[in-house]
Short mmCIF file of C-alpha atoms and ligand atoms in Angstrom, two decimals:
data_model
loop_
_atom_site.label_atom_id
_atom_site.label_comp_id
_atom_site.label_asym_id
_atom_site.label_seq_id
_atom_site.Cartn_x
_atom_site.Cartn_y
_atom_site.Cartn_z
CA MET G 1 -7.38 6.86 -33.72
CA THR G 2 -5.44 8.42 -30.90
CA VAL G 3 -5.78 7.55 -27.24
CA HIS G 4 -8.18 9.90 -25.53
CA PHE G 5 -7.72 10.70 -21.85
CA PRO G 6 -10.79 12.48 -20.47
CA PHE G 7 -8.72 14.69 -18.16
CA GLN G 8 -10.42 16.96 -15.63
CA ASN G 9 -7.52 18.43 -13.72
CA SER G 10 -8.08 20.05 -10.33
CA TYR G 11 -4.71 19.90 -8.59
CA SER G 12 -2.91 21.90 -11.26
CA ALA G 13 -5.54 24.64 -10.76
CA LEU G 14 -4.26 25.17 -7.20
CA PRO G 15 -1.69 27.96 -6.56
CA ASP G 16 1.72 27.72 -8.25
CA SER G 17 3.47 26.94 -4.97
CA PHE G 18 1.80 23.52 -4.93
CA PHE G 19 3.77 22.07 -7.84
CA ALA G 20 6.21 22.65 -10.67
CA ARG G 21 5.02 22.41 -14.26
CA VAL G 22 7.28 19.96 -16.02
CA ALA G 23 6.87 17.58 -18.92
CA PRO G 24 8.14 14.01 -18.95
CA THR G 25 11.52 13.56 -20.65
CA PRO G 26 11.16 11.62 -23.92
CA VAL G 27 12.83 8.23 -24.12
CA SER G 28 14.27 6.45 -27.11
CA ALA G 29 12.49 3.13 -27.54
CA PRO G 30 9.46 2.58 -25.31
CA ARG G 31 7.98 -0.91 -25.20
CA LEU G 32 4.84 -1.85 -23.32
CA ILE G 33 5.45 -4.66 -20.86
CA LYS G 34 2.06 -4.76 -19.21
CA LEU G 35 -1.23 -2.97 -19.48
CA ASN G 36 -3.83 -3.43 -16.78
CA ARG G 37 -6.79 -3.70 -19.12
CA PRO G 38 -9.59 -3.91 -16.52
CA LEU G 39 -8.20 -0.81 -14.80
CA ALA G 40 -7.95 1.03 -18.13
CA VAL G 41 -11.62 0.32 -18.76
CA GLN G 42 -12.51 1.44 -15.23
CA LEU G 43 -10.71 4.73 -15.93
CA GLY G 44 -12.61 5.28 -19.18
CA LEU G 45 -9.55 4.63 -21.34
CA ASP G 46 -9.44 2.43 -24.42
CA PRO G 47 -7.16 -0.54 -23.64
CA ASP G 48 -6.73 -1.46 -27.31
CA LEU G 49 -5.45 2.00 -28.14
CA LEU G 50 -3.17 2.01 -25.10
CA GLU G 51 -1.61 -1.16 -26.47
CA THR G 52 -0.63 0.52 -29.76
CA PRO G 53 2.87 2.02 -30.22
CA GLU G 54 1.33 5.44 -29.60
CA GLY G 55 -0.11 4.20 -26.33
CA ALA G 56 3.31 2.95 -25.26
CA GLU G 57 4.81 6.36 -26.08
CA ILE G 58 2.28 8.04 -23.82
CA LEU G 59 2.83 5.56 -21.01
CA ALA G 60 6.59 6.08 -21.31
CA GLY G 61 6.28 9.86 -21.25
CA LYS G 62 7.47 10.28 -24.82
CA THR G 63 4.22 11.85 -25.96
CA VAL G 64 2.04 13.99 -23.73
CA PRO G 65 -1.64 13.24 -24.38
CA ALA G 66 -4.08 16.05 -25.14
CA GLY G 67 -5.64 17.56 -22.04
CA ALA G 68 -2.76 16.58 -19.75
CA ASP G 69 -1.28 19.30 -17.53
CA PRO G 70 1.93 17.63 -16.38
CA ILE G 71 3.20 18.64 -12.95
CA ALA G 72 5.54 17.45 -10.24
CA MET G 73 3.90 17.88 -6.83
CA ALA G 74 5.67 19.66 -3.98
CA TYR G 75 5.95 17.97 -0.62
CA ALA G 76 8.19 17.69 2.40
CA GLY G 77 8.51 14.80 4.79
CA HIS G 78 10.05 13.04 7.73
CA GLN G 79 12.34 10.31 6.43
CA PHE G 80 13.16 7.84 9.21
CA GLY G 81 12.23 10.56 11.68
CA ASN G 82 14.37 13.29 10.12
CA PHE G 83 12.56 16.25 8.63
CA VAL G 84 13.37 17.26 5.06
CA PRO G 85 11.64 20.55 4.16
CA GLN G 86 11.62 19.84 0.45
CA LEU G 87 11.25 16.48 -1.24
CA GLY G 88 8.59 16.59 -3.96
CA ASP G 89 8.09 14.38 -7.00
CA GLY G 90 11.68 13.86 -8.08
CA ARG G 91 10.88 11.15 -10.55
CA ALA G 92 7.14 11.20 -10.95
CA ILE G 93 4.97 13.42 -13.09
CA LEU G 94 1.23 13.76 -12.69
CA LEU G 95 -0.33 13.83 -16.14
CA GLY G 96 -3.74 14.72 -14.80
CA GLU G 97 -6.95 13.39 -13.27
CA VAL G 98 -9.82 11.44 -14.77
CA ILE G 99 -13.20 10.61 -13.31
CA ASP G 100 -13.54 6.84 -13.33
CA LYS G 101 -16.60 4.70 -14.06
CA SER G 102 -17.75 4.88 -10.45
CA GLY G 103 -17.44 8.67 -10.37
CA LEU G 104 -14.17 8.75 -8.43
CA ARG G 105 -11.43 11.20 -9.34
CA ARG G 106 -8.17 9.36 -10.01
CA ASP G 107 -4.66 10.69 -10.58
CA ILE G 108 -2.70 9.30 -13.51
CA GLN G 109 0.98 9.62 -12.79
CA LEU G 110 4.10 8.45 -14.57
CA LYS G 111 6.78 7.23 -12.18
CA GLY G 112 10.29 7.16 -13.59
CA SER G 113 9.56 9.65 -16.37
CA GLY G 114 12.59 11.90 -16.00
CA PRO G 115 13.94 14.68 -13.79
CA THR G 116 11.88 17.46 -12.26
CA PRO G 117 12.81 20.53 -10.23
CA PHE G 118 12.51 18.24 -7.17
CA SER G 119 15.01 15.62 -8.35
CA ARG G 120 17.93 16.86 -6.24
CA ARG G 121 20.77 14.51 -7.17
CA GLY G 122 18.49 11.80 -8.60
CA ASP G 123 18.14 10.97 -12.27
CA GLY G 124 14.35 11.00 -12.27
CA ARG G 125 14.30 7.45 -13.54
CA ALA G 126 13.18 4.06 -12.31
CA ALA G 127 14.71 0.66 -12.90
CA LEU G 128 12.69 -2.24 -14.25
CA GLY G 129 12.91 -4.36 -11.07
CA PRO G 130 11.26 -1.86 -8.71
CA VAL G 131 8.64 -1.06 -11.36
CA LEU G 132 7.65 -4.72 -11.65
CA ARG G 133 7.70 -5.08 -7.87
CA GLU G 134 5.32 -2.13 -7.47
CA TYR G 135 3.06 -3.47 -10.20
CA ILE G 136 2.87 -6.92 -8.62
CA VAL G 137 2.46 -5.87 -5.01
CA SER G 138 0.05 -2.96 -5.52
CA GLU G 139 -2.23 -5.09 -7.69
CA ALA G 140 -2.00 -7.93 -5.16
CA MET G 141 -3.05 -5.52 -2.41
CA PHE G 142 -6.00 -4.42 -4.51
CA ALA G 143 -7.06 -8.03 -5.06
CA LEU G 144 -6.76 -8.62 -1.32
CA GLY G 145 -9.26 -5.80 -0.82
CA ILE G 146 -6.83 -3.35 0.78
CA PRO G 147 -6.95 0.36 -0.16
CA THR G 148 -4.03 1.06 -2.46
CA THR G 149 -2.72 2.98 -5.40
CA ARG G 150 -3.02 0.92 -8.58
CA SER G 151 -0.76 0.13 -11.49
CA LEU G 152 -2.10 0.88 -14.94
CA ALA G 153 0.96 -0.02 -16.96
CA ALA G 154 4.65 -0.83 -17.03
CA VAL G 155 6.83 0.12 -19.97
CA ILE G 156 10.53 -0.22 -20.55
CA THR G 157 12.13 2.92 -21.86
CA GLY G 158 14.87 1.39 -24.01
CA GLU G 159 17.38 3.39 -21.98
CA PRO G 160 19.66 2.16 -19.21
CA VAL G 161 19.60 3.52 -15.69
CA ILE G 162 22.67 3.43 -13.55
CA ARG G 163 22.30 2.13 -10.03
CA GLU G 164 24.88 -0.19 -8.45
CA THR G 165 24.88 -1.81 -11.86
CA VAL G 166 23.44 -0.79 -15.23
CA LEU G 167 19.78 -1.77 -15.39
CA PRO G 168 16.94 -1.44 -17.89
CA GLY G 169 14.92 1.73 -17.31
CA ALA G 170 11.16 1.55 -16.91
CA VAL G 171 8.13 3.70 -16.19
CA LEU G 172 5.18 2.72 -14.04
CA THR G 173 1.82 4.40 -14.57
CA ARG G 174 0.45 4.81 -11.09
CA VAL G 175 -3.20 5.53 -10.41
CA ALA G 176 -4.25 6.97 -7.06
CA SER G 177 -7.25 8.68 -5.49
CA SER G 178 -4.69 11.42 -5.11
CA HIS G 179 -1.00 11.72 -4.39
CA ILE G 180 -1.54 14.09 -1.47
CA ARG G 181 0.52 12.99 1.50
CA VAL G 182 1.09 14.02 5.10
CA GLY G 183 4.27 15.53 3.65
CA THR G 184 2.24 17.76 1.33
CA PHE G 185 0.81 19.52 4.40
CA GLN G 186 4.27 19.62 5.97
CA PHE G 187 5.63 21.43 2.92
CA PHE G 188 3.38 24.40 3.65
CA ALA G 189 3.53 24.15 7.44
CA VAL G 190 7.31 24.54 7.52
CA ARG G 191 6.89 27.62 5.28
CA ARG G 192 4.23 28.95 7.68
CA ASP G 193 1.87 29.31 4.72
CA THR G 194 -1.48 28.97 6.48
CA ASP G 195 -3.44 30.04 3.41
CA ALA G 196 -1.93 27.19 1.44
CA ILE G 197 -2.67 24.72 4.25
CA ARG G 198 -6.30 25.85 4.18
CA ARG G 199 -6.46 25.57 0.38
CA LEU G 200 -4.99 22.10 0.54
CA ALA G 201 -7.32 21.02 3.36
CA ASP G 202 -10.33 22.32 1.44
CA HIS G 203 -9.21 20.47 -1.68
CA VAL G 204 -8.73 17.27 0.33
CA ILE G 205 -12.11 17.53 2.02
CA ALA G 206 -13.92 18.08 -1.28
CA ARG G 207 -12.02 15.27 -2.92
CA HIS G 208 -11.64 12.58 -0.25
CA TYR G 209 -13.99 13.45 2.59
CA PRO G 210 -17.01 15.11 0.90
CA ASP G 211 -19.25 14.15 3.82
CA LEU G 212 -17.34 16.69 5.89
CA LEU G 213 -18.05 19.64 3.62
CA HIS G 214 -20.77 20.82 5.93
CA ALA G 215 -19.27 19.63 9.20
CA GLU G 216 -19.34 22.14 12.01
CA ARG G 217 -15.56 22.01 12.38
CA PRO G 218 -14.39 20.67 9.00
CA TYR G 219 -10.64 20.72 9.73
CA HIS G 220 -11.04 18.85 12.99
CA ALA G 221 -13.26 16.39 11.18
CA LEU G 222 -10.66 16.06 8.42
CA LEU G 223 -7.98 15.07 10.93
CA ALA G 224 -10.39 12.58 12.51
CA GLY G 225 -11.17 11.17 9.07
CA VAL G 226 -7.52 10.65 8.13
CA VAL G 227 -6.83 9.13 11.56
CA ALA G 228 -9.65 6.64 11.07
CA ARG G 229 -8.62 5.65 7.53
CA GLN G 230 -4.97 5.23 8.44
CA ALA G 231 -5.85 3.19 11.55
CA GLU G 232 -8.00 0.87 9.47
CA LEU G 233 -5.40 0.66 6.71
CA VAL G 234 -2.60 -0.39 9.03
CA ALA G 235 -4.87 -2.98 10.65
CA ARG G 236 -5.48 -4.41 7.18
CA TRP G 237 -1.75 -4.55 6.55
CA LEU G 238 -1.12 -6.50 9.74
CA LEU G 239 -3.91 -8.93 8.95
CA VAL G 240 -2.18 -10.04 5.74
CA GLY G 241 1.40 -9.86 6.98
CA PHE G 242 2.34 -6.78 4.95
CA ILE G 243 5.34 -4.66 5.85
CA HIS G 244 5.42 -1.30 4.07
CA GLY G 245 9.08 -0.74 4.75
CA VAL G 246 9.29 3.07 4.35
CA MET G 247 6.47 4.65 6.32
CA ASN G 248 7.94 8.13 5.99
CA THR G 249 5.41 10.96 6.21
CA ASP G 250 5.83 11.58 2.48
CA ASN G 251 4.73 7.98 1.88
CA SER G 252 1.63 8.34 4.02
CA SER G 253 -1.47 9.08 1.94
CA ILE G 254 -4.19 11.47 3.04
CA SER G 255 -6.82 9.41 1.21
CA GLY G 256 -5.91 6.32 3.24
CA GLU G 257 -4.45 4.29 0.38
CA THR G 258 -1.26 2.28 0.62
CA ILE G 259 1.25 4.30 -1.37
CA ASP G 260 4.88 4.00 -2.43
CA TYR G 261 5.90 0.41 -2.84
CA GLY G 262 9.63 0.40 -2.29
CA PRO G 263 11.22 -2.24 -0.10
CA CYS G 264 7.81 -3.51 0.96
CA ALA G 265 7.34 -7.20 1.60
CA PHE G 266 4.97 -9.82 2.92
CA MET G 267 6.37 -11.96 5.67
CA ASP G 268 6.50 -15.72 5.39
CA ALA G 269 7.02 -17.00 8.96
CA TYR G 270 5.20 -14.90 11.55
CA ASN G 271 7.61 -12.62 13.35
CA PRO G 272 6.34 -9.35 14.85
CA ALA G 273 9.83 -7.84 14.68
CA GLN G 274 10.26 -8.66 10.98
CA VAL G 275 12.11 -6.09 8.87
CA PHE G 276 13.14 -6.61 5.24
CA SER G 277 14.22 -3.18 4.09
CA SER G 278 17.98 -2.87 3.76
CA ILE G 279 17.86 0.78 4.88
CA ASP G 280 15.71 0.21 7.98
CA GLU G 281 18.63 -0.57 10.22
CA MET G 282 16.88 0.30 13.47
CA GLY G 283 13.68 -1.58 12.69
CA ARG G 284 11.67 1.63 12.85
CA TYR G 285 9.25 0.25 10.27
CA ALA G 286 9.15 -3.34 11.52
CA TYR G 287 5.88 -5.24 11.07
CA ALA G 288 4.48 -4.71 14.55
CA ASN G 289 5.72 -1.12 14.77
CA GLN G 290 3.51 0.03 11.92
CA PRO G 291 0.52 1.16 14.02
CA ARG G 292 2.79 3.24 16.25
CA ILE G 293 4.47 4.82 13.23
CA ALA G 294 1.14 5.58 11.57
CA LEU G 295 0.11 7.47 14.70
CA TRP G 296 3.46 9.27 14.76
CA ASN G 297 2.87 10.36 11.14
CA LEU G 298 -0.68 11.46 11.94
CA THR G 299 0.67 13.52 14.81
CA ARG G 300 2.84 15.35 12.27
CA LEU G 301 -0.32 15.96 10.20
CA ALA G 302 -2.12 17.28 13.27
CA GLU G 303 0.71 19.77 13.86
CA CYS G 304 0.25 21.08 10.33
CA LEU G 305 -3.49 21.53 10.81
CA LEU G 306 -3.25 23.35 14.18
CA PRO G 307 -3.37 26.84 12.63
CA LEU G 308 -6.76 25.92 11.15
CA PHE G 309 -8.12 24.85 14.54
CA GLY G 310 -8.40 28.39 15.88
CA ASP G 311 -6.34 31.13 17.48
CA GLU G 312 -6.06 29.66 20.95
CA GLN G 313 -3.06 27.42 20.61
CA GLU G 314 -3.45 25.45 23.83
CA LYS G 315 -7.05 24.66 23.03
CA ALA G 316 -6.10 23.62 19.48
CA VAL G 317 -3.40 21.28 20.78
CA ALA G 318 -5.78 19.69 23.27
CA GLU G 319 -8.36 19.16 20.53
CA ALA G 320 -5.79 17.62 18.22
CA GLN G 321 -4.59 15.28 20.97
CA ASP G 322 -8.14 14.25 21.59
CA ILE G 323 -8.64 13.38 17.91
CA LEU G 324 -5.33 11.50 17.75
CA GLY G 325 -6.42 9.61 20.84
CA ALA G 326 -9.02 7.82 18.74
CA PHE G 327 -6.33 6.12 16.68
CA SER G 328 -5.57 3.28 19.03
CA GLU G 329 -9.23 2.45 19.60
CA THR G 330 -10.03 2.46 15.87
CA PHE G 331 -6.92 0.44 15.10
CA SER G 332 -7.57 -2.13 17.84
CA ALA G 333 -11.21 -2.51 16.90
CA ALA G 334 -10.32 -3.13 13.24
CA TYR G 335 -7.39 -5.40 14.05
CA GLN G 336 -9.24 -7.49 16.64
CA ALA G 337 -12.33 -7.80 14.45
CA GLY G 338 -10.10 -8.90 11.57
CA LEU G 339 -8.32 -11.46 13.73
CA ARG G 340 -11.62 -12.87 14.97
CA LYS G 341 -12.65 -13.37 11.36
CA LYS G 342 -9.33 -14.97 10.54
CA VAL G 343 -9.89 -17.65 13.19
CA GLY G 344 -13.53 -18.04 12.21
CA LEU G 345 -15.32 -16.48 15.16
CA PHE G 346 -18.70 -14.95 14.40
CA THR G 347 -19.36 -13.58 17.87
CA GLU G 348 -17.32 -11.76 20.48
CA ARG G 349 -16.69 -13.28 23.89
CA ASP G 350 -14.43 -12.66 26.85
CA GLY G 351 -11.21 -14.52 26.31
CA ASP G 352 -11.20 -14.28 22.51
CA GLU G 353 -8.38 -11.77 22.43
CA ALA G 354 -6.23 -13.97 24.65
CA LEU G 355 -7.07 -17.07 22.62
CA ILE G 356 -5.97 -15.35 19.42
CA GLN G 357 -2.86 -13.85 21.00
CA ASP G 358 -1.87 -17.32 22.20
CA LEU G 359 -2.07 -18.55 18.61
CA LEU G 360 0.08 -15.66 17.39
CA ASP G 361 2.60 -16.27 20.17
CA ALA G 362 2.80 -19.96 19.30
CA MET G 363 3.19 -19.08 15.61
CA ALA G 364 6.06 -16.72 16.38
CA LYS G 365 7.76 -19.27 18.60
CA ASN G 366 7.33 -22.05 16.04
CA GLN G 367 8.13 -20.01 12.90
CA ALA G 368 4.74 -20.88 11.49
CA ASP G 369 3.98 -19.42 8.07
CA PHE G 370 1.55 -16.53 8.64
CA THR G 371 -0.52 -16.98 5.49
CA LEU G 372 -0.67 -20.76 5.43
CA THR G 373 -1.45 -21.16 9.13
CA PHE G 374 -4.64 -19.14 8.81
CA ARG G 375 -5.64 -20.60 5.46
CA LYS G 376 -5.13 -24.16 6.70
CA LEU G 377 -6.94 -23.33 9.91
CA GLY G 378 -9.94 -22.72 7.66
CA ASP G 379 -9.50 -26.23 6.27
CA ALA G 380 -9.39 -27.55 9.85
CA ALA G 381 -12.60 -25.68 10.63
CA GLY G 382 -14.30 -27.65 7.88
CA ASP G 383 -12.62 -30.95 8.68
CA PRO G 384 -10.95 -31.48 12.08
CA ALA G 385 -8.78 -34.20 10.51
CA ALA G 386 -7.12 -31.64 8.20
CA ASP G 387 -3.74 -31.10 9.81
CA ASP G 388 -1.88 -28.76 7.45
CA ALA G 389 -2.14 -25.92 9.96
CA ARG G 390 -0.51 -28.14 12.54
CA ALA G 391 2.29 -28.87 10.07
CA GLN G 392 3.26 -25.18 10.04
CA PHE G 393 4.54 -25.44 13.62
CA MET G 394 8.04 -26.62 14.41
CA ASP G 395 6.54 -28.27 17.47
CA PRO G 396 3.10 -29.44 16.30
CA ALA G 397 2.10 -30.15 19.91
CA ALA G 398 2.06 -26.38 20.46
CA PHE G 399 -0.68 -26.19 17.87
CA ASP G 400 -2.62 -29.15 19.30
CA ASP G 401 -2.98 -27.51 22.71
CA TRP G 402 -4.28 -24.36 21.12
CA ALA G 403 -6.53 -26.14 18.61
CA LYS G 404 -8.34 -27.93 21.43
CA ARG G 405 -9.28 -24.58 22.99
CA TRP G 406 -10.24 -23.23 19.59
CA HIS G 407 -12.56 -26.13 18.78
CA GLU G 408 -14.22 -25.68 22.19
CA ARG G 409 -14.70 -21.99 21.48
CA THR G 410 -16.09 -22.41 17.96
CA ALA G 411 -18.47 -25.10 19.25
CA LEU G 412 -20.24 -22.33 21.21
CA GLU G 413 -21.45 -20.86 17.92
CA PRO G 414 -24.27 -22.29 15.82
CA GLN G 415 -22.59 -21.97 12.40
CA SER G 416 -21.88 -25.20 10.57
CA ALA G 417 -18.34 -26.31 9.82
CA ALA G 418 -18.87 -25.53 6.14
CA VAL G 419 -20.12 -22.02 6.84
CA ARG G 420 -17.18 -21.33 9.13
CA GLN G 421 -14.72 -22.67 6.60
CA SER G 422 -15.99 -20.53 3.77
CA ALA G 423 -16.07 -17.43 5.98
CA MET G 424 -12.45 -18.08 6.93
CA HIS G 425 -11.38 -18.73 3.36
CA ALA G 426 -12.94 -15.42 2.34
CA VAL G 427 -10.55 -13.50 4.61
CA ASN G 428 -7.44 -15.70 4.66
CA PRO G 429 -5.65 -15.63 1.30
CA VAL G 430 -3.91 -18.61 -0.21
CA PHE G 431 -1.70 -16.45 -2.38
CA ILE G 432 0.38 -13.45 -1.40
CA PRO G 433 3.28 -11.92 -3.35
CA ARG G 434 5.97 -13.89 -1.62
CA ASN G 435 9.40 -12.27 -1.80
CA HIS G 436 11.12 -15.18 -3.44
CA ARG G 437 8.48 -15.28 -6.18
CA VAL G 438 8.73 -11.55 -6.78
CA GLU G 439 12.52 -11.79 -6.94
CA ALA G 440 12.41 -14.68 -9.40
CA VAL G 441 10.01 -12.81 -11.67
CA ILE G 442 12.24 -9.73 -11.62
CA GLN G 443 15.35 -11.78 -12.40
CA ALA G 444 13.67 -13.42 -15.40
CA ALA G 445 12.58 -10.03 -16.74
CA VAL G 446 15.82 -8.16 -16.12
CA ASN G 447 18.27 -10.91 -17.08
CA ASP G 448 16.39 -12.77 -19.80
CA ASP G 449 13.78 -10.29 -21.05
CA ASN G 450 11.29 -13.01 -20.10
CA TYR G 451 7.95 -11.71 -18.82
CA ALA G 452 6.06 -14.99 -18.73
CA PRO G 453 6.79 -15.54 -15.01
CA PHE G 454 5.63 -11.97 -14.26
CA GLU G 455 2.37 -12.53 -16.17
CA GLU G 456 1.72 -15.79 -14.36
CA LEU G 457 2.38 -14.34 -10.91
CA VAL G 458 0.13 -11.35 -11.59
CA LYS G 459 -2.60 -13.71 -12.75
CA VAL G 460 -2.39 -15.95 -9.67
CA LEU G 461 -2.42 -12.97 -7.32
CA ALA G 462 -5.54 -11.53 -8.94
CA THR G 463 -7.74 -14.05 -7.10
CA PRO G 464 -5.82 -14.58 -3.87
CA TYR G 465 -8.66 -16.08 -1.86
CA GLN G 466 -9.38 -18.84 -4.38
CA ASP G 467 -7.62 -22.17 -4.34
CA GLN G 468 -6.04 -22.49 -7.75
CA PRO G 469 -4.84 -26.08 -7.77
CA GLU G 470 -2.79 -25.69 -10.96
CA TYR G 471 -0.80 -22.91 -9.27
CA ALA G 472 -0.58 -24.49 -5.82
CA ALA G 473 3.20 -24.07 -5.72
CA TYR G 474 2.74 -20.28 -5.54
CA ALA G 475 1.30 -20.74 -2.06
CA ASP G 476 4.45 -22.39 -0.78
CA PRO G 477 6.86 -20.56 1.49
CA PRO G 478 10.43 -20.33 0.25
CA LEU G 479 12.81 -23.22 0.74
CA PRO G 480 15.74 -22.26 2.97
CA ASP G 481 17.92 -21.42 -0.03
CA GLN G 482 15.13 -19.36 -1.66
CA ARG G 483 14.61 -17.09 1.33
CA VAL G 484 14.88 -13.39 0.62
CA LEU G 485 16.34 -11.70 3.67
CA GLN G 486 16.50 -8.12 2.45
CA THR G 487 14.57 -5.89 0.08
CA PHE G 488 15.80 -2.66 -1.50
CA CYS G 489 14.08 0.54 -2.59
CA GLY G 490 16.12 0.60 -5.77
CA THR G 491 15.75 4.36 -6.18
P1 AMP B 501 10.90 7.48 -1.93
O1 AMP B 501 12.01 6.86 -1.13
O2 AMP B 501 10.59 6.75 -3.19
O3 AMP B 501 9.69 7.77 -1.12
O4 AMP B 501 11.47 8.87 -2.44
C1 AMP B 501 11.90 9.89 -1.58
C2 AMP B 501 12.24 11.12 -2.37
O5 AMP B 501 13.32 10.88 -3.26
C3 AMP B 501 11.11 11.65 -3.22
O6 AMP B 501 11.19 13.05 -3.23
C4 AMP B 501 11.42 11.08 -4.57
O7 AMP B 501 10.84 11.82 -5.61
C5 AMP B 501 12.93 11.17 -4.60
N1 AMP B 501 13.54 10.20 -5.51
C6 AMP B 501 13.59 8.86 -5.36
N2 AMP B 501 14.23 8.28 -6.40
C7 AMP B 501 14.59 9.28 -7.25
C8 AMP B 501 15.28 9.33 -8.50
N3 AMP B 501 15.74 8.24 -9.12
N4 AMP B 501 15.46 10.55 -9.08
C9 AMP B 501 15.00 11.66 -8.48
N5 AMP B 501 14.35 11.68 -7.30
C10 AMP B 501 14.15 10.51 -6.68
MG1 MG B 502 7.92 8.42 -1.66
#
């Protein structure tokens, strides 16, 4: 039996200017490292067949499955604020789209599958470390309930890639609602190709915002829809301590999924100015800057859509500004509601925002671990004697002052301690992909061909809100000598 992919491709039916047709470059000795079996089933694929040698060849780009229409997508983008008129998939090839079990169209893309016409000076390949990192972090985000691209598989190619050192090559199979980015619109805007912008917008509406098909002003509504999804997405990131690291417009998804896991990281100690990425020297993409950057990226999208807003330019600009103006309200509403849940408040009262901000300020000042403080606060909600949250603070007295106010505030609500605790535990994870764990897993794989640590980490992160006593150590922050200070894109 051969693996059957029920492809129904729509993007490759768009005009030729949207992509380049290109097949993956075959590799010598593909070996499957990891198959995401539940995701395979969700996509209508047979996981047993994907685990055969033939399956590995497909997932490595050595064999193109029947029905695939491999393309590299064209896009432009602002990288760290600088516009590049042509980027495109330089090392990723879209095999095609399938309709999943819930009726959603999903892209199946090989990342690291060889050069394309968009590769510029790159080799079109990916190293094993970044592939494992993307697998771990994207699946962790999914388990946390945050919109994200998924990882279907990781294979090693059997061929080396040359970075600063020689590393094992690998291919990640990425699954996304689509790979359409803000930069995809920019590609056509800079070429003043209004017809293409309209085609793309129509495709996006049908695919990601079908409710807007009959809107009175569909393109305005599209911008409003992307603004809302991005505002909610970034709020979700902040609520788990996630730092994307490269929020360039080409890494900003129109569907509202987290996309492009490069030097991304979760912070340990709470620090709003936290940056991990080695290339983010100015802190443009620092933790607390992410909402501002998302709005900046959306403003670039709005500029692309202006020609679809009508002939009167001033009016179009005013309308776009109005729509962009909703970002901060949507973001704040989502962020504040999320924070209230994190501290176990069921109702909204004057003073809540200040109460929560005071906690965050004390956490920053006391280098409290972001994840553990909130999780242990849930324990304290159930049992006031539980003092593990307190222990996160360099000066525990700073926590005591705050906790007194918090207990007074929660006492104004009728919910029992047990109800509050379980509500808090449902939103405050125990387990996040901590940098030092991710690094250790990558080292074991790259240096020792040992994937057991990777498997175990992936397993723990699949149920991040559940205490898993046998894996309790995975919840621990790094010891001083385990701290990872910088992350790299590894491209
Ligand atoms: P990224 O930093 O991953 O968002 O990538 C930015 C751009 O560089 C995209 O156009 C990528 O396709 C391209 N790129 C990144 N790594 C490679 C590589 N190894 N070979 C070719 N193109 C690459
Ligand atoms: Mg990218």
